[in-house]
Tab-separated table of C-alpha atoms in Angstrom:
chain	number	residue	atom	x	y	z
E	247	UNK	CA	-48.392	-7.020	-71.364
E	248	UNK	CA	-47.229	-3.671	-70.164
E	249	UNK	CA	-44.291	-3.961	-69.151
E	250	UNK	CA	-43.156	-2.044	-66.170
E	251	UNK	CA	-40.299	0.448	-66.780
E	252	UNK	CA	-37.617	1.433	-64.041
E	253	UNK	CA	-38.507	-1.706	-62.146
E	254	UNK	CA	-36.331	-1.897	-58.763
E	255	UNK	CA	-34.205	-4.645	-57.863
E	256	UNK	CA	-36.495	-7.397	-56.684
E	257	UNK	CA	-34.085	-9.184	-54.663
E	258	UNK	CA	-34.907	-9.010	-50.724
E	259	UNK	CA	-31.635	-7.129	-49.021
E	260	UNK	CA	-30.355	-10.192	-46.970
E	261	UNK	CA	-27.451	-8.773	-45.196
E	262	UNK	CA	-29.263	-7.912	-42.273
E	263	UNK	CA	-30.637	-11.431	-41.750
E	264	UNK	CA	-27.367	-12.318	-40.165
E	265	UNK	CA	-27.642	-9.797	-37.695
E	266	UNK	CA	-31.076	-10.784	-36.709
E	267	UNK	CA	-30.413	-14.196	-36.396
E	268	UNK	CA	-27.269	-13.421	-34.297
E	269	UNK	CA	-29.491	-11.675	-31.944
E	270	UNK	CA	-31.614	-14.558	-31.806
E	271	UNK	CA	-28.513	-17.054	-31.024
E	272	UNK	CA	-27.537	-14.641	-28.243
E	273	UNK	CA	-30.765	-14.431	-26.522
E	274	UNK	CA	-31.043	-18.433	-26.696
E	275	UNK	CA	-27.427	-18.598	-25.363
E	276	UNK	CA	-27.868	-16.218	-22.682
E	277	UNK	CA	-31.558	-17.672	-21.524
E	278	UNK	CA	-31.163	-21.230	-22.063
E	279	UNK	CA	-29.361	-23.998	-19.617
E	280	UNK	CA	-28.564	-26.967	-20.777
E	281	UNK	CA	-29.838	-29.427	-18.413
E	282	UNK	CA	-27.150	-32.141	-17.250
E	283	UNK	CA	-28.592	-34.838	-15.616
E	284	UNK	CA	-25.232	-36.352	-14.224
E	285	UNK	CA	-24.600	-37.309	-10.608
E	286	UNK	CA	-23.901	-40.234	-8.490
E	287	UNK	CA	-26.875	-42.916	-8.213
E	288	UNK	CA	-27.552	-44.855	-4.983
E	289	UNK	CA	-30.056	-47.319	-4.517
E	290	UNK	CA	-31.593	-46.988	-1.043
E	291	UNK	CA	-32.549	-50.041	1.177
E	292	UNK	CA	-35.942	-50.758	0.758
E	293	UNK	CA	-38.443	-49.556	3.914
E	294	UNK	CA	-38.075	-51.260	6.973
E	295	UNK	CA	-41.298	-52.545	8.985
E	296	UNK	CA	-41.466	-51.301	12.133
E	297	UNK	CA	-42.931	-54.262	13.657
E	298	UNK	CA	-40.234	-56.263	12.617
E	299	UNK	CA	-36.717	-55.908	13.699
E	300	UNK	CA	-33.947	-55.467	11.056
E	301	UNK	CA	-32.664	-59.140	9.569
E	302	UNK	CA	-29.490	-59.668	11.576
E	303	UNK	CA	-26.583	-60.068	9.067
E	304	UNK	CA	-23.919	-62.424	10.587
E	305	UNK	CA	-20.722	-60.362	9.474
E	306	UNK	CA	-17.469	-60.269	10.635
E	307	UNK	CA	-15.783	-57.508	11.625
E	308	UNK	CA	-13.016	-57.338	8.875
E	309	UNK	CA	-15.185	-57.642	6.262
E	310	UNK	CA	-16.761	-54.198	7.115
E	311	UNK	CA	-14.569	-50.923	5.995
E	312	UNK	CA	-15.749	-48.529	8.586
E	313	UNK	CA	-15.865	-44.692	7.022
E	314	UNK	CA	-16.869	-42.373	9.341
E	315	UNK	CA	-17.534	-38.622	8.962
E	316	UNK	CA	-18.206	-36.658	12.001
E	317	UNK	CA	-20.283	-33.063	12.312
E	318	UNK	CA	-16.878	-31.597	11.783
E	319	UNK	CA	-16.187	-33.285	8.477
E	320	UNK	CA	-13.708	-34.875	9.757
E	321	UNK	CA	-13.004	-38.556	8.694
E	322	UNK	CA	-12.107	-41.922	10.759
E	323	UNK	CA	-11.352	-44.675	8.483
E	324	UNK	CA	-11.133	-48.304	9.662
E	325	UNK	CA	-10.504	-46.566	13.477
E	326	UNK	CA	-7.506	-43.847	11.887
E	327	UNK	CA	-8.109	-40.476	11.335
E	328	UNK	CA	-7.659	-39.398	7.894
E	329	UNK	CA	-6.770	-35.536	6.404
E	330	UNK	CA	-8.377	-35.868	3.170
E	331	UNK	CA	-10.207	-38.163	0.920
E	332	UNK	CA	-6.900	-38.351	-1.528
E	333	UNK	CA	-6.035	-41.963	-0.483
E	334	UNK	CA	-9.417	-43.084	0.480
E	335	UNK	CA	-9.944	-44.842	-2.806
E	336	UNK	CA	-6.942	-46.716	-3.044
E	337	UNK	CA	-7.447	-48.024	0.580
E	338	UNK	CA	-11.066	-49.068	-0.568
E	339	UNK	CA	-9.865	-50.507	-3.658
E	340	UNK	CA	-7.235	-52.708	-1.757
E	341	UNK	CA	-9.835	-53.739	0.929
E	342	UNK	CA	-12.378	-55.061	-2.118
E	343	UNK	CA	-9.765	-56.761	-3.838
E	344	UNK	CA	-8.593	-58.556	-0.563
E	345	UNK	CA	-8.750	-62.571	-0.598
E	346	UNK	CA	-8.008	-63.117	2.970
E	347	UNK	CA	-10.031	-66.439	3.646
E	348	UNK	CA	-11.724	-67.043	-0.370
E	349	UNK	CA	-14.412	-70.055	-0.522
E	350	UNK	CA	-14.197	-71.875	-3.525
E	351	UNK	CA	-16.420	-69.867	-5.778
E	352	UNK	CA	-14.276	-66.806	-4.745
E	353	UNK	CA	-11.010	-68.777	-5.606
E	354	UNK	CA	-13.037	-69.094	-9.159
E	355	UNK	CA	-13.523	-65.710	-9.315
E	356	UNK	CA	-10.329	-64.787	-8.263
E	357	UNK	CA	-8.800	-66.969	-11.167
E	358	UNK	CA	-11.008	-65.108	-13.448
E	359	UNK	CA	-9.823	-61.771	-12.839
E	360	UNK	CA	-7.340	-60.207	-15.106
E	361	UNK	CA	-3.555	-60.492	-14.402
E	362	UNK	CA	-3.412	-56.616	-13.690
E	363	UNK	CA	-5.868	-57.144	-10.764
E	364	UNK	CA	-4.590	-60.679	-9.852
E	365	UNK	CA	-1.078	-58.120	-8.857
E	366	UNK	CA	-3.391	-55.956	-6.543
E	367	UNK	CA	-5.013	-58.592	-5.121
E	368	UNK	CA	-3.865	-59.550	-1.683
E	369	UNK	CA	-4.182	-62.362	0.815
E	370	UNK	CA	-4.279	-60.501	4.271
E	371	UNK	CA	-6.440	-62.412	6.531
E	372	UNK	CA	-7.173	-59.640	8.955
E	373	UNK	CA	-8.826	-57.477	5.824
E	374	UNK	CA	-11.999	-58.572	3.671
E	375	UNK	CA	-12.784	-62.160	3.154
E	376	UNK	CA	-13.148	-61.688	-0.094
E	377	UNK	CA	-15.273	-59.421	-2.767
E	378	UNK	CA	-18.261	-61.271	-3.587
E	379	UNK	CA	-21.468	-60.569	-1.474
E	380	UNK	CA	-21.314	-60.820	2.158
E	381	UNK	CA	-17.457	-60.644	1.615
E	382	UNK	CA	-16.440	-57.326	1.828
E	383	UNK	CA	-18.722	-54.142	2.652
E	384	UNK	CA	-17.929	-50.851	3.158
E	385	UNK	CA	-19.943	-48.757	5.534
E	386	UNK	CA	-20.148	-44.904	5.414
E	387	UNK	CA	-21.608	-43.538	8.344
E	388	UNK	CA	-22.231	-39.589	9.415
E	389	UNK	CA	-23.671	-37.282	11.706
E	390	UNK	CA	-26.525	-35.091	11.294
E	391	UNK	CA	-24.373	-32.251	11.282
E	392	UNK	CA	-22.172	-33.682	8.573
E	393	UNK	CA	-21.807	-31.573	5.406
E	394	UNK	CA	-23.439	-32.758	2.308
E	395	UNK	CA	-20.535	-31.910	0.552
E	396	UNK	CA	-18.315	-34.130	2.742
E	397	UNK	CA	-21.006	-36.731	2.415
E	398	UNK	CA	-20.792	-36.886	-1.611
E	399	UNK	CA	-16.986	-36.785	-1.727
E	400	UNK	CA	-16.241	-39.696	0.324
E	401	UNK	CA	-19.233	-41.368	-1.676
E	402	UNK	CA	-17.477	-40.465	-5.009
E	403	UNK	CA	-14.230	-41.762	-3.828
E	404	UNK	CA	-15.757	-45.422	-2.967
E	405	UNK	CA	-17.692	-45.193	-6.072
E	406	UNK	CA	-14.656	-44.533	-7.662
E	407	UNK	CA	-12.579	-47.846	-6.223
E	408	UNK	CA	-15.583	-50.004	-7.528
E	409	UNK	CA	-15.513	-48.262	-10.858
E	410	UNK	CA	-11.712	-48.848	-11.328
E	411	UNK	CA	-12.050	-52.741	-10.566
E	412	UNK	CA	-14.764	-52.491	-12.942
E	413	UNK	CA	-13.176	-50.899	-15.644
E	414	UNK	CA	-9.989	-52.982	-15.281
E	415	UNK	CA	-11.438	-56.007	-14.962
E	416	UNK	CA	-12.867	-55.485	-18.707
E	417	UNK	CA	-9.616	-53.667	-19.881
E	418	UNK	CA	-11.239	-49.896	-20.678
E	419	UNK	CA	-10.699	-47.032	-18.412
E	420	UNK	CA	-13.044	-46.194	-15.556
E	421	UNK	CA	-14.188	-43.126	-17.273
E	422	UNK	CA	-15.464	-45.389	-20.739
E	423	UNK	CA	-16.878	-47.902	-17.795
E	424	UNK	CA	-18.995	-45.162	-16.248
E	425	UNK	CA	-19.819	-44.121	-19.686
E	426	UNK	CA	-21.632	-47.401	-20.830
E	427	UNK	CA	-24.969	-47.144	-20.958
E	428	UNK	CA	-26.468	-50.363	-21.177
E	429	UNK	CA	-28.484	-49.539	-24.437
E	430	UNK	CA	-26.751	-52.215	-26.554
E	431	UNK	CA	-26.417	-55.370	-25.996
E	432	UNK	CA	-22.746	-55.281	-26.487
E	433	UNK	CA	-22.795	-52.071	-23.660
E	434	UNK	CA	-24.523	-54.550	-21.394
E	435	UNK	CA	-22.561	-57.446	-21.821
E	436	UNK	CA	-19.486	-55.533	-21.024
E	437	UNK	CA	-21.283	-53.751	-18.238
E	438	UNK	CA	-22.395	-56.918	-16.624
E	439	UNK	CA	-18.910	-59.111	-17.156
E	440	UNK	CA	-17.601	-55.626	-15.107
E	441	UNK	CA	-19.327	-56.139	-11.781
E	442	UNK	CA	-20.489	-59.868	-12.299
E	443	UNK	CA	-19.167	-61.677	-8.728
E	444	UNK	CA	-18.229	-58.108	-7.300
E	445	UNK	CA	-21.840	-56.165	-6.333
E	446	UNK	CA	-21.291	-52.644	-5.157
E	447	UNK	CA	-21.658	-53.136	-1.295
E	448	UNK	CA	-22.203	-49.724	-0.067
E	449	UNK	CA	-24.146	-49.285	3.298
E	450	UNK	CA	-25.083	-45.910	4.190
E	451	UNK	CA	-26.189	-46.082	8.011
E	452	UNK	CA	-28.785	-43.851	9.473
E	453	UNK	CA	-26.923	-40.820	10.639
E	454	UNK	CA	-26.948	-40.254	14.491
E	455	UNK	CA	-28.310	-37.022	15.922
E	456	UNK	CA	-24.867	-35.155	16.806
E	457	UNK	CA	-24.439	-31.787	15.433
E	458	UNK	CA	-27.566	-31.462	13.385
E	459	UNK	CA	-31.551	-30.613	14.205
U	387	UNK	CA	6.900	1.800	-58.479
U	388	UNK	CA	5.117	0.402	-60.865
U	389	UNK	CA	7.046	-2.743	-60.485
U	390	UNK	CA	4.575	-3.799	-57.529
U	391	UNK	CA	1.632	-3.030	-58.780
U	392	UNK	CA	-0.057	-6.024	-58.582
U	393	UNK	CA	-1.896	-7.357	-61.757
U	394	UNK	CA	-5.104	-9.275	-62.216
U	395	UNK	CA	-6.499	-8.339	-58.566
U	396	UNK	CA	-8.823	-10.818	-57.140
U	397	UNK	CA	-11.871	-9.605	-55.736
U	398	UNK	CA	-11.575	-9.186	-52.066
U	399	UNK	CA	-14.959	-9.802	-51.184
U	400	UNK	CA	-16.115	-12.898	-49.239
U	401	UNK	CA	-19.398	-13.976	-49.908
U	402	UNK	CA	-21.545	-13.326	-46.770
U	403	UNK	CA	-24.667	-14.480	-48.547
U	404	UNK	CA	-24.283	-17.863	-46.977
U	405	UNK	CA	-23.666	-16.341	-43.324
U	406	UNK	CA	-27.390	-16.030	-42.113
U	407	UNK	CA	-27.837	-19.916	-43.170
U	408	UNK	CA	-24.979	-20.939	-40.757
U	409	UNK	CA	-25.858	-18.492	-37.922
U	410	UNK	CA	-29.356	-19.995	-38.535
U	411	UNK	CA	-28.269	-23.537	-38.285
U	412	UNK	CA	-26.309	-22.375	-35.089
U	413	UNK	CA	-29.538	-20.593	-33.915
U	414	UNK	CA	-31.930	-24.140	-34.322
U	415	UNK	CA	-29.124	-26.288	-32.637
U	416	UNK	CA	-29.284	-24.187	-29.538
U	417	UNK	CA	-33.177	-24.126	-29.536
U	418	UNK	CA	-33.222	-27.884	-29.976
U	419	UNK	CA	-30.925	-28.890	-27.718
U	420	UNK	CA	-31.539	-26.625	-24.041
U	421	UNK	CA	-33.974	-26.453	-21.922
U	422	UNK	CA	-35.839	-23.863	-20.490
U	423	UNK	CA	-35.922	-23.316	-17.166
U	424	UNK	CA	-39.548	-24.489	-15.752
U	425	UNK	CA	-39.606	-23.057	-12.806
U	426	UNK	CA	-38.097	-20.337	-10.432
U	427	UNK	CA	-35.828	-21.455	-8.325
U	428	UNK	CA	-36.742	-20.735	-4.832
U	429	UNK	CA	-33.801	-22.140	-2.605
U	430	UNK	CA	-29.863	-21.506	-3.268
U	431	UNK	CA	-28.458	-23.844	-5.200
U	432	UNK	CA	-24.622	-24.867	-5.113
U	433	UNK	CA	-24.388	-28.142	-6.483
U	434	UNK	CA	-21.279	-30.157	-5.207
U	435	UNK	CA	-18.598	-31.479	-7.321
U	436	UNK	CA	-17.633	-35.050	-8.221
U	437	UNK	CA	-15.810	-36.904	-10.122
U	438	UNK	CA	-17.571	-40.354	-10.261
U	439	UNK	CA	-20.427	-38.851	-12.526
U	440	UNK	CA	-23.051	-41.250	-14.284
U	441	UNK	CA	-25.429	-39.952	-16.754
U	442	UNK	CA	-29.078	-41.450	-16.824
U	443	UNK	CA	-31.093	-42.457	-19.941
U	444	UNK	CA	-34.286	-42.065	-19.464
U	445	UNK	CA	-35.258	-38.142	-18.821
U	446	UNK	CA	-39.146	-38.730	-18.435
U	447	UNK	CA	-38.095	-41.357	-15.172
U	448	UNK	CA	-36.647	-38.339	-13.481
U	449	UNK	CA	-38.129	-36.096	-11.012
U	450	UNK	CA	-36.423	-33.252	-9.319
U	451	UNK	CA	-36.286	-32.429	-5.697
U	452	UNK	CA	-34.374	-28.629	-4.790
U	453	UNK	CA	-32.742	-28.728	-1.062
U	454	UNK	CA	-31.173	-25.748	0.178
U	455	UNK	CA	-31.468	-22.145	1.907
U	456	UNK	CA	-34.371	-20.204	1.111
U	457	UNK	CA	-33.368	-17.235	-0.953
U	458	UNK	CA	-36.265	-15.103	0.540
U	459	UNK	CA	-34.756	-15.567	3.753
U	460	UNK	CA	-37.437	-12.830	5.447
U	461	UNK	CA	-40.365	-15.192	4.177
U	462	UNK	CA	-38.970	-18.720	4.613
U	463	UNK	CA	-36.130	-18.541	6.923
U	464	UNK	CA	-32.358	-19.575	6.747
U	465	UNK	CA	-33.107	-23.581	7.580
U	466	UNK	CA	-32.754	-25.623	4.612
U	467	UNK	CA	-36.010	-26.128	2.449
U	468	UNK	CA	-37.073	-28.435	-0.111
U	469	UNK	CA	-38.449	-27.310	-3.440
U	470	UNK	CA	-40.533	-29.419	-5.626
U	471	UNK	CA	-41.815	-28.421	-8.596
U	472	UNK	CA	-42.159	-24.252	-7.840
U	473	UNK	CA	-43.348	-24.598	-3.979
U	474	UNK	CA	-41.232	-25.040	-1.065
U	475	UNK	CA	-42.339	-28.353	0.846
U	476	UNK	CA	-42.192	-29.901	4.154
U	477	UNK	CA	-40.470	-33.450	4.576
U	478	UNK	CA	-43.705	-34.926	5.383
U	479	UNK	CA	-45.573	-33.919	1.922
U	480	UNK	CA	-42.613	-35.950	0.104
U	481	UNK	CA	-44.824	-39.023	0.118
U	482	UNK	CA	-47.525	-37.131	-1.575
U	483	UNK	CA	-45.708	-35.290	-4.085
U	484	UNK	CA	-43.940	-38.421	-4.967
U	485	UNK	CA	-47.192	-40.365	-5.828
U	486	UNK	CA	-48.231	-37.467	-7.978
U	487	UNK	CA	-44.759	-37.932	-9.992
U	488	UNK	CA	-45.235	-41.478	-9.981
U	489	UNK	CA	-49.003	-40.818	-11.203
U	490	UNK	CA	-47.553	-39.361	-14.210
U	491	UNK	CA	-45.688	-42.278	-15.420
U	492	UNK	CA	-46.957	-45.290	-17.066
U	493	UNK	CA	-47.481	-48.215	-14.858
U	494	UNK	CA	-44.986	-50.453	-15.781
U	495	UNK	CA	-42.038	-47.438	-15.515
U	496	UNK	CA	-43.377	-46.498	-11.776
U	497	UNK	CA	-40.682	-48.602	-9.805
U	498	UNK	CA	-38.060	-46.924	-12.062
U	499	UNK	CA	-38.803	-43.592	-10.751
U	500	UNK	CA	-35.421	-41.538	-9.970
U	501	UNK	CA	-35.502	-38.622	-7.691
U	502	UNK	CA	-32.822	-36.375	-8.774
U	503	UNK	CA	-31.619	-34.849	-5.234
U	504	UNK	CA	-30.114	-31.301	-6.431
U	505	UNK	CA	-29.069	-30.285	-2.999
U	506	UNK	CA	-26.962	-27.224	-2.198
U	507	UNK	CA	-23.790	-28.249	-1.141
U	508	UNK	CA	-24.058	-26.230	2.505
U	509	UNK	CA	-27.043	-28.441	3.423
U	510	UNK	CA	-26.385	-30.801	6.167
U	511	UNK	CA	-26.668	-34.663	6.157
U	512	UNK	CA	-29.954	-34.393	8.402
U	513	UNK	CA	-32.289	-32.925	6.107
U	514	UNK	CA	-30.692	-35.396	3.647
U	515	UNK	CA	-31.250	-38.286	5.334
U	516	UNK	CA	-35.106	-36.899	6.276
U	517	UNK	CA	-35.313	-37.158	2.849
U	518	UNK	CA	-34.048	-40.117	2.063
U	519	UNK	CA	-36.267	-41.807	4.610
U	520	UNK	CA	-39.335	-40.827	2.973
U	521	UNK	CA	-38.284	-41.949	-0.453
U	522	UNK	CA	-37.879	-45.372	1.219
U	523	UNK	CA	-41.254	-45.061	3.027
U	524	UNK	CA	-42.573	-44.352	-0.513
U	525	UNK	CA	-40.448	-46.756	-2.235
U	526	UNK	CA	-38.824	-44.312	-4.459
U	527	UNK	CA	-35.236	-45.791	-3.908
U	528	UNK	CA	-33.547	-44.837	-6.679
U	529	UNK	CA	-31.819	-41.715	-5.731
U	530	UNK	CA	-29.291	-39.231	-8.113
U	531	UNK	CA	-27.160	-36.999	-6.175
U	532	UNK	CA	-26.553	-34.479	-8.821
U	533	UNK	CA	-23.464	-33.218	-9.028
U	534	UNK	CA	-21.172	-31.475	-11.506
U	535	UNK	CA	-17.829	-32.415	-12.515
U	536	UNK	CA	-14.544	-31.560	-10.708
U	537	UNK	CA	-11.606	-31.979	-12.865
U	538	UNK	CA	-8.970	-34.823	-11.919
U	539	UNK	CA	-5.717	-34.522	-11.280
């Protein structure tokens, strides 16, 4: 039981611990990037058999919303020159929600829409027949020389029109609708209810050879 | 002057003994949430902006293709190139690459593979459509155009 005399304090000096941890923290802050897997999802059409000609789907001209982007990044929407894409999503929205010549099913769809969307739905017989499958198709055509940024901007606006319709249908904001993951049953139900009967019909045409390589 | 003298002065030291713990907690948070970049970028990457972003849930299903002007223009030229993993590939190699990526996934998930296309904003649509054509050939039809958020006005 020999007791040491003059024993030093046994506590480790932890004062500089914070500094060390700070250094590590700053290292990780600087060297790492938060991986963001965000973007615009697009489902490509299935591949074509070269021996089988592409199926001819008869579609009336009024049911196609044509967006052309040329090699100078200029827009031609439904035959009209457009300065920028600001108003594009409103035009697309009006086109999708048009019930020009609804059949019985489309009429039922119209009746199921909430009041706010019904108010936006027109009955212009020169525009699309109905928003259901085969009724309204948005076609985006580019040149090979069109910049990717412009293409994405246009696709972004078209997607926005669809998401706004879906969200309004279930009574949430477009941001909330896009954040739905479909993980839980309730979210899935909401997601399906939003797009039921209004498929996202975006056709991306093969770009033609102008202005590219 | 004695009027202003404070009586029973409180200790002014802030206890800092818990500071390391707080900092460590922050440190662990950042260590867990961040991913170290696995491969060096050989092409320029200025991701375009968009507003209608969607987030993908299953990260294991995502494979990345980087498209842009090569950084080393002396070696690879100035035309946009495709980078997969850490090498530059040609358009014709995409089929092989996608099949390799598909092999990494389980059988049930193979059809759900998503290609995240990280393309530079200065790339033209020509190369992009060539890539999409190859992806259609190999039946990897879910494409995510990677983009960063834009502030909406």
